[in-house]
PDB file of C-alpha atoms in Angstrom:
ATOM      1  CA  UNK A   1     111.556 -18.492 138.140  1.00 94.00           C
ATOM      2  CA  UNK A   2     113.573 -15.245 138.143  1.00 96.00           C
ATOM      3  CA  UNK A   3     117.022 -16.052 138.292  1.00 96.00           C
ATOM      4  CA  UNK A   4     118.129 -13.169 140.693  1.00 96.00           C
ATOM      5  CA  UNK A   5     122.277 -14.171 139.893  1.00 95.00           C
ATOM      6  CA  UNK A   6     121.341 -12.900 136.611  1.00 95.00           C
ATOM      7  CA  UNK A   7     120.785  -9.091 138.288  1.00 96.00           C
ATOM      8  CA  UNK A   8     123.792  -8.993 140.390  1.00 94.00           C
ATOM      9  CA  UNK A   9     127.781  -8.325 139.484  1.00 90.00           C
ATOM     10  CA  UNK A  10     129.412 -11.334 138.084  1.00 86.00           C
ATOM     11  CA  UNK A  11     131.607 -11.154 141.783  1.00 92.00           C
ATOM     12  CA  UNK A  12     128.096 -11.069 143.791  1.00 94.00           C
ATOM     13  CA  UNK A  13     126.184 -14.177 142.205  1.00 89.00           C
ATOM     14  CA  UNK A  14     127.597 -16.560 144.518  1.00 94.00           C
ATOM     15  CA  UNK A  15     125.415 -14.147 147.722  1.00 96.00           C
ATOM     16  CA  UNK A  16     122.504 -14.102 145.139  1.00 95.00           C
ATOM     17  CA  UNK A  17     120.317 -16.473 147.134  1.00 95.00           C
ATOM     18  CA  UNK A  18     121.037 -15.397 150.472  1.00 96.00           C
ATOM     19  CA  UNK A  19     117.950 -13.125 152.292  1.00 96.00           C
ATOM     20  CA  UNK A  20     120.303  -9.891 152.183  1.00 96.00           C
ATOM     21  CA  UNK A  21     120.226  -6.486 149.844  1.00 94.00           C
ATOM     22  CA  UNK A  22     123.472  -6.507 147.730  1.00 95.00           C
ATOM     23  CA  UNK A  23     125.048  -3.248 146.045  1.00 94.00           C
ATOM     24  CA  UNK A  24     124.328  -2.932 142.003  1.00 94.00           C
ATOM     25  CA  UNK A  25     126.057   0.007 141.723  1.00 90.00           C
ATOM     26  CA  UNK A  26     125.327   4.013 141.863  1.00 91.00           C
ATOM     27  CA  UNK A  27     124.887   3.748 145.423  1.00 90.00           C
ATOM     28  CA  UNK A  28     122.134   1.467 145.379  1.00 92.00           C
ATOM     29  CA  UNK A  29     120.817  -2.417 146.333  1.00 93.00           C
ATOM     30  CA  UNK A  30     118.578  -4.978 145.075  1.00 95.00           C
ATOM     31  CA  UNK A  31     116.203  -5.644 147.973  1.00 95.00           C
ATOM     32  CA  UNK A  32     116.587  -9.018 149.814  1.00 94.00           C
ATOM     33  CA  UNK A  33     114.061 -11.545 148.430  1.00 96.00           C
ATOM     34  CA  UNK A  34     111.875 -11.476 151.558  1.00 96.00           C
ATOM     35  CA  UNK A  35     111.590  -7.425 151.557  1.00 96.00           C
ATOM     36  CA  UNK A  36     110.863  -8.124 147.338  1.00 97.00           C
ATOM     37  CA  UNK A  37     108.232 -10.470 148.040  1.00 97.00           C
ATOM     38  CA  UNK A  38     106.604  -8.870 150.896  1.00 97.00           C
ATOM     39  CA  UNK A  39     106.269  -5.713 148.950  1.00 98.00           C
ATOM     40  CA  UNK A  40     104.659  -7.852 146.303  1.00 98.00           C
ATOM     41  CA  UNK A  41     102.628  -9.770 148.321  1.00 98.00           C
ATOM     42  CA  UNK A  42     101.445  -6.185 150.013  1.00 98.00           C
ATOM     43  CA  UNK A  43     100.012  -5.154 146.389  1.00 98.00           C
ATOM     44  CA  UNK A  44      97.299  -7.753 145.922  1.00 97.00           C
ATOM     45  CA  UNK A  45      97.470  -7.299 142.218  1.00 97.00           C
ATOM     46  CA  UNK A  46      96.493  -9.964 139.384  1.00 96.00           C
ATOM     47  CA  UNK A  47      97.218 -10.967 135.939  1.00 96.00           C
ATOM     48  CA  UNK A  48      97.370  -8.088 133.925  1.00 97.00           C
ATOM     49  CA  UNK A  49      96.902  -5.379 136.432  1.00 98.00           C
ATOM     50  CA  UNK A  50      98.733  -2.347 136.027  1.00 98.00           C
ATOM     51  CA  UNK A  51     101.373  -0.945 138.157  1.00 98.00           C
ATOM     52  CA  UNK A  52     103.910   1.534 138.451  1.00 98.00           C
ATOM     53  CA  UNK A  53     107.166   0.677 140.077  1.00 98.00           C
ATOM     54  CA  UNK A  54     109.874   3.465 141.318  1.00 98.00           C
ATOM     55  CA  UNK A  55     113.097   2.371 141.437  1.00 97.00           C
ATOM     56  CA  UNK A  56     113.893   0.186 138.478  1.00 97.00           C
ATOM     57  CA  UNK A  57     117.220  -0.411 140.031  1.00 96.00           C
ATOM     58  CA  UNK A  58     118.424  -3.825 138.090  1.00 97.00           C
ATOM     59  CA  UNK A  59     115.725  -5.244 137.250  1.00 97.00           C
ATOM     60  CA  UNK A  60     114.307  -7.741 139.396  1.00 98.00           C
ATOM     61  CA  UNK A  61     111.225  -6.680 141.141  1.00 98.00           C
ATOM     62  CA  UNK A  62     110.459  -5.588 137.958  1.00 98.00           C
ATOM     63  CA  UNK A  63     111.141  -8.986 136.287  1.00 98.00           C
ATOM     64  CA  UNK A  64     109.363 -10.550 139.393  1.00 98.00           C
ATOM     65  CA  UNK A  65     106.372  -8.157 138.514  1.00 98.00           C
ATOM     66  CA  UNK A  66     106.387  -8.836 135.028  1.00 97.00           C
ATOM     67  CA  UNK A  67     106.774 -12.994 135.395  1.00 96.00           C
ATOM     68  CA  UNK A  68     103.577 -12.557 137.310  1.00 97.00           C
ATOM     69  CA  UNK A  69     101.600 -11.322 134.564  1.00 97.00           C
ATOM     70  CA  UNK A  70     101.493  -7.750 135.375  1.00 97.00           C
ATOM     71  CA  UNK A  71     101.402  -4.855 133.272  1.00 98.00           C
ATOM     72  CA  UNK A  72     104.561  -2.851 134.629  1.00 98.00           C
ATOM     73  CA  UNK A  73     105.708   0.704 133.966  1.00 98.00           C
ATOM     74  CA  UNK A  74     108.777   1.538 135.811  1.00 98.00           C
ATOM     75  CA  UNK A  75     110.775   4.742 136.807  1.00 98.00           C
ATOM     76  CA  UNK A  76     114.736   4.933 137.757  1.00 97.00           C
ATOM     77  CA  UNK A  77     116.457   8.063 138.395  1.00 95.00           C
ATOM     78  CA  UNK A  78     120.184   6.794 138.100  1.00 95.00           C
ATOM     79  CA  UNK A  79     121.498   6.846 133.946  1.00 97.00           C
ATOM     80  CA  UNK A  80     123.675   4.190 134.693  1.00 96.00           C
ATOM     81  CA  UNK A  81     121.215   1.278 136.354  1.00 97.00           C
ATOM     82  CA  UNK A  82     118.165   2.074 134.156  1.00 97.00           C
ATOM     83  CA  UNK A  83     121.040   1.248 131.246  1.00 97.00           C
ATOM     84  CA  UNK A  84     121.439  -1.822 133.747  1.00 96.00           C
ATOM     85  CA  UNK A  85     117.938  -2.975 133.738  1.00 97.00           C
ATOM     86  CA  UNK A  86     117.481  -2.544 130.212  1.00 97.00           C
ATOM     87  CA  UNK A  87     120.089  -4.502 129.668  1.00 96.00           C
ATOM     88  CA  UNK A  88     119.178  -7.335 132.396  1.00 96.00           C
ATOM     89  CA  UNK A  89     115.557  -7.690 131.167  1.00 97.00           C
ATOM     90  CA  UNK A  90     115.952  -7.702 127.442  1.00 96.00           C
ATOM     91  CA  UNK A  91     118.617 -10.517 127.906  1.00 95.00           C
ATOM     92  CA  UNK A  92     116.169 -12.772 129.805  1.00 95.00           C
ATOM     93  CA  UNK A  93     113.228 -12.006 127.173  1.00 95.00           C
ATOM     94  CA  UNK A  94     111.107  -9.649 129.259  1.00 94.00           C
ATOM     95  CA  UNK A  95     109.939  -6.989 126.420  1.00 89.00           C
ATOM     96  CA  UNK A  96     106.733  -6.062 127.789  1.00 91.00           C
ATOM     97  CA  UNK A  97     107.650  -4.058 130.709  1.00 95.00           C
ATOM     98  CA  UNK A  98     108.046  -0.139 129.829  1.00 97.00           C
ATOM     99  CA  UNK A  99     110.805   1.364 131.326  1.00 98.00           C
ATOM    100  CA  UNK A 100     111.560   5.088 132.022  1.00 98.00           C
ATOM    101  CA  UNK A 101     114.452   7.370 132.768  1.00 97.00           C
ATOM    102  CA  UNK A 102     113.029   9.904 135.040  1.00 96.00           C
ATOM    103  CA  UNK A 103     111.924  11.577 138.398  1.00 95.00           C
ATOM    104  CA  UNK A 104     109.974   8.849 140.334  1.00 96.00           C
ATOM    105  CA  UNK A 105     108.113  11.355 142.296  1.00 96.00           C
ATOM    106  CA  UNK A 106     106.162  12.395 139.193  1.00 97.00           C
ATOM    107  CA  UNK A 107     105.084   9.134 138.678  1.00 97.00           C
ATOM    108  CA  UNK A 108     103.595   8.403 134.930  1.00 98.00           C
ATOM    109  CA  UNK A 109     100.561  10.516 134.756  1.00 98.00           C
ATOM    110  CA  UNK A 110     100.231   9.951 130.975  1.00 97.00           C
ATOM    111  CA  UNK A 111      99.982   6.354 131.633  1.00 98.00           C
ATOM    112  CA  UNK A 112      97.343   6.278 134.510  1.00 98.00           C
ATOM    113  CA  UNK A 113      95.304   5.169 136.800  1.00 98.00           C
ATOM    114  CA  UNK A 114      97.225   2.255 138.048  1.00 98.00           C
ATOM    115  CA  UNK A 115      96.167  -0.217 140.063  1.00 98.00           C
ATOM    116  CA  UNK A 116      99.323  -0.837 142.140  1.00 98.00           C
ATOM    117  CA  UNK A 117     102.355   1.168 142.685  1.00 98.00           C
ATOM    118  CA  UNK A 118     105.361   0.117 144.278  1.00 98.00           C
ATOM    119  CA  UNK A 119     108.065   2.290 145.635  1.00 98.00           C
ATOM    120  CA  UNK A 120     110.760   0.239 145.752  1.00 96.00           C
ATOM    121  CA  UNK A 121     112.852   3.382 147.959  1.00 95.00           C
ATOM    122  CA  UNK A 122     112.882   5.470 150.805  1.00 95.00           C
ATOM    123  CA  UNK A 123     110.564   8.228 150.532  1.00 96.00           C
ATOM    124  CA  UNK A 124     110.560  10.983 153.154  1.00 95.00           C
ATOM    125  CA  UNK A 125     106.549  11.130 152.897  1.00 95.00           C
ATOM    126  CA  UNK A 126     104.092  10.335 150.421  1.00 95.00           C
ATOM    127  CA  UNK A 127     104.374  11.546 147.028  1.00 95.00           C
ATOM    128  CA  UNK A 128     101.523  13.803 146.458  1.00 95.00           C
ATOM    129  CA  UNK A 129     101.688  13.255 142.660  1.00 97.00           C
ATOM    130  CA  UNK A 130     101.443   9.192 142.995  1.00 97.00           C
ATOM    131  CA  UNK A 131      98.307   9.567 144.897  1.00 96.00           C
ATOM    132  CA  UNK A 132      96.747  11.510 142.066  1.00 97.00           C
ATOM    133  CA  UNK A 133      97.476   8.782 139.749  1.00 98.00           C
ATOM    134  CA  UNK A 134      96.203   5.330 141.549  1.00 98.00           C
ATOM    135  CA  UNK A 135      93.035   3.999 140.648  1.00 98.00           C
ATOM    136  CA  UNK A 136      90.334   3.875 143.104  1.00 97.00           C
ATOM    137  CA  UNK A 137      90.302   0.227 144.302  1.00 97.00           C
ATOM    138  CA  UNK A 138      94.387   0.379 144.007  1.00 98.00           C
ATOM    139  CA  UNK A 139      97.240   0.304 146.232  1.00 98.00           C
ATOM    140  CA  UNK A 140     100.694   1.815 146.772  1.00 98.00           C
ATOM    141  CA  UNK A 141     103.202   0.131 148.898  1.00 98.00           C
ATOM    142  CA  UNK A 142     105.937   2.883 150.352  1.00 98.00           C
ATOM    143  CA  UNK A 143     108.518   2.794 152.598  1.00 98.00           C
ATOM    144  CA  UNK A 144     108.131   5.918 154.652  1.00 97.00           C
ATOM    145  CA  UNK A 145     110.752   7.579 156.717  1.00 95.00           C
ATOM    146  CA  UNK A 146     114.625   8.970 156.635  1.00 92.00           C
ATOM    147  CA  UNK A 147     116.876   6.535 158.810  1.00 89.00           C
ATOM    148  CA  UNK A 148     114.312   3.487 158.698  1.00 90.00           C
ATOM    149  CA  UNK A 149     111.056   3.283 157.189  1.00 96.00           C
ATOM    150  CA  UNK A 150     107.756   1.519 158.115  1.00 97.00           C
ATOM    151  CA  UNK A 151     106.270  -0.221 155.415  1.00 98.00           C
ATOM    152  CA  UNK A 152     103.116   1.612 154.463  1.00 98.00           C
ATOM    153  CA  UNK A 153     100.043   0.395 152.200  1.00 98.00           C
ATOM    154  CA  UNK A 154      97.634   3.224 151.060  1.00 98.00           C
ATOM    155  CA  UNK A 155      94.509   1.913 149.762  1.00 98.00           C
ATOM    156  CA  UNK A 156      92.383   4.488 147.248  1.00 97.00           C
ATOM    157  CA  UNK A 157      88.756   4.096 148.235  1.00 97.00           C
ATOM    158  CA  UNK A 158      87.308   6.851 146.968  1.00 96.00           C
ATOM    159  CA  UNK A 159      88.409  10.045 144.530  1.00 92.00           C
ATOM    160  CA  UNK A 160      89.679  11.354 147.769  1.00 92.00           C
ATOM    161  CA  UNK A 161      89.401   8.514 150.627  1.00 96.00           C
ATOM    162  CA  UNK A 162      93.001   6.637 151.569  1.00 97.00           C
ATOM    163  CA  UNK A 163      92.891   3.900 153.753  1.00 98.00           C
ATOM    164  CA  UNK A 164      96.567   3.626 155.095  1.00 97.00           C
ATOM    165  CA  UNK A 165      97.926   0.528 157.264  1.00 98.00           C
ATOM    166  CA  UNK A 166     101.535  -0.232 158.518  1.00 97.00           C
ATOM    167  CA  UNK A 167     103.621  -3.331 158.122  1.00 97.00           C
ATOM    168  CA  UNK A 168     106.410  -3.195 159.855  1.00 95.00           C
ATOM    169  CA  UNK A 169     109.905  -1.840 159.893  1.00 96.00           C
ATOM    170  CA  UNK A 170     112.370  -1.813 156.687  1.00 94.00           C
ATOM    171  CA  UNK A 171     116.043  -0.256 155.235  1.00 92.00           C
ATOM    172  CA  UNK A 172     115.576   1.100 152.474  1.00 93.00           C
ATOM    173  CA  UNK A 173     118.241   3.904 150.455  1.00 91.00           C
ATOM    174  CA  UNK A 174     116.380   6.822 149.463  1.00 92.00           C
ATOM    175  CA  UNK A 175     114.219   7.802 147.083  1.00 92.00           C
ATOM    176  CA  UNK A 176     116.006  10.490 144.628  1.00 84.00           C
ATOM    177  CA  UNK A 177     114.478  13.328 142.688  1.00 77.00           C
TER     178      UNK A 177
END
């Protein structure tokens, strides 16, 4: 139901539907709809849960998030695509998700516990500060590493008891203070 030519460069639509990232500018992709759906899948969230997303980028996941019912929040670092996404949602009538210009490592702490987060980039490890702000019962979905990241779920059991698992190997560009 998300129309993911609508996220893309007018030059780019016609690749829209193939399983492939695609550049949207300031260095950055929109993650091929397998890695998008994966990472959603990997969340578990319903209806009106919560969650954080890092990495606006365009647009989509977010849009995906939001067509799902979900309460999103969502971070991007780069001026120029959170202009982007603003842009890309409001034109497709998707008001409800709140979108911030900002550092994605500090996460929304005003606006916690979440139930999910999703890191939609490469982080080097886990942001400390993300932790802190999942509920218990919630999970983040990173992908961890430098060159190429594994796919990591961290499940908050407790106030201070992570379950982590790994699901498999990703590309991801990195995650920007």
């Amino acid at each position: 139901k998300v129309p993911r030519h609508l996220f893309l460069d007018a030059g780019l639509d016609h690749l829209a539907y193939l399983d492939r990232p695609l550049p949207i500018g300031a260095k950055q992709t929109i993650s091929q709809p397998f890695t998008v759906a994966m990472q959603t899948h990997l969340l578990g969230l319903k209806r009106f849960d919560k969650v954080l997303e890092i990495g606006t980028g365009c647009g989509y996941q977010t849009a995906i998030l939001a067509q799902m019912g979900m309460r999103v929040f969502s971070i991007e670092r780069q001026k120029s695509l959170f202009m982007i996404a603003q842009k890309n949602l409001t034109a497709l009538g998707y008001h409800a998700p709140l979108l911030f210009y900002g550092d994605g490592f500090a996460g929304l702490p005003k606006f916690a516990p979440f139930k999910g987060i999703l890191v939609t980039c490469a982080a080097p490890e886990v942001p400390a500060k993300l932790l802190e702000q999942l509920a218990i019962g919630g999970k983040m979905v990173v992908p961890l590493g430098v060159e190429s990241q594994k796919m990591v779920v961290i499940e908050k059991r407790g106030e201070n008891e992570f379950v982590t698992t790994e699901h498999g190997e990703y590309k991801f560009v990195p995650m920007l203070e």
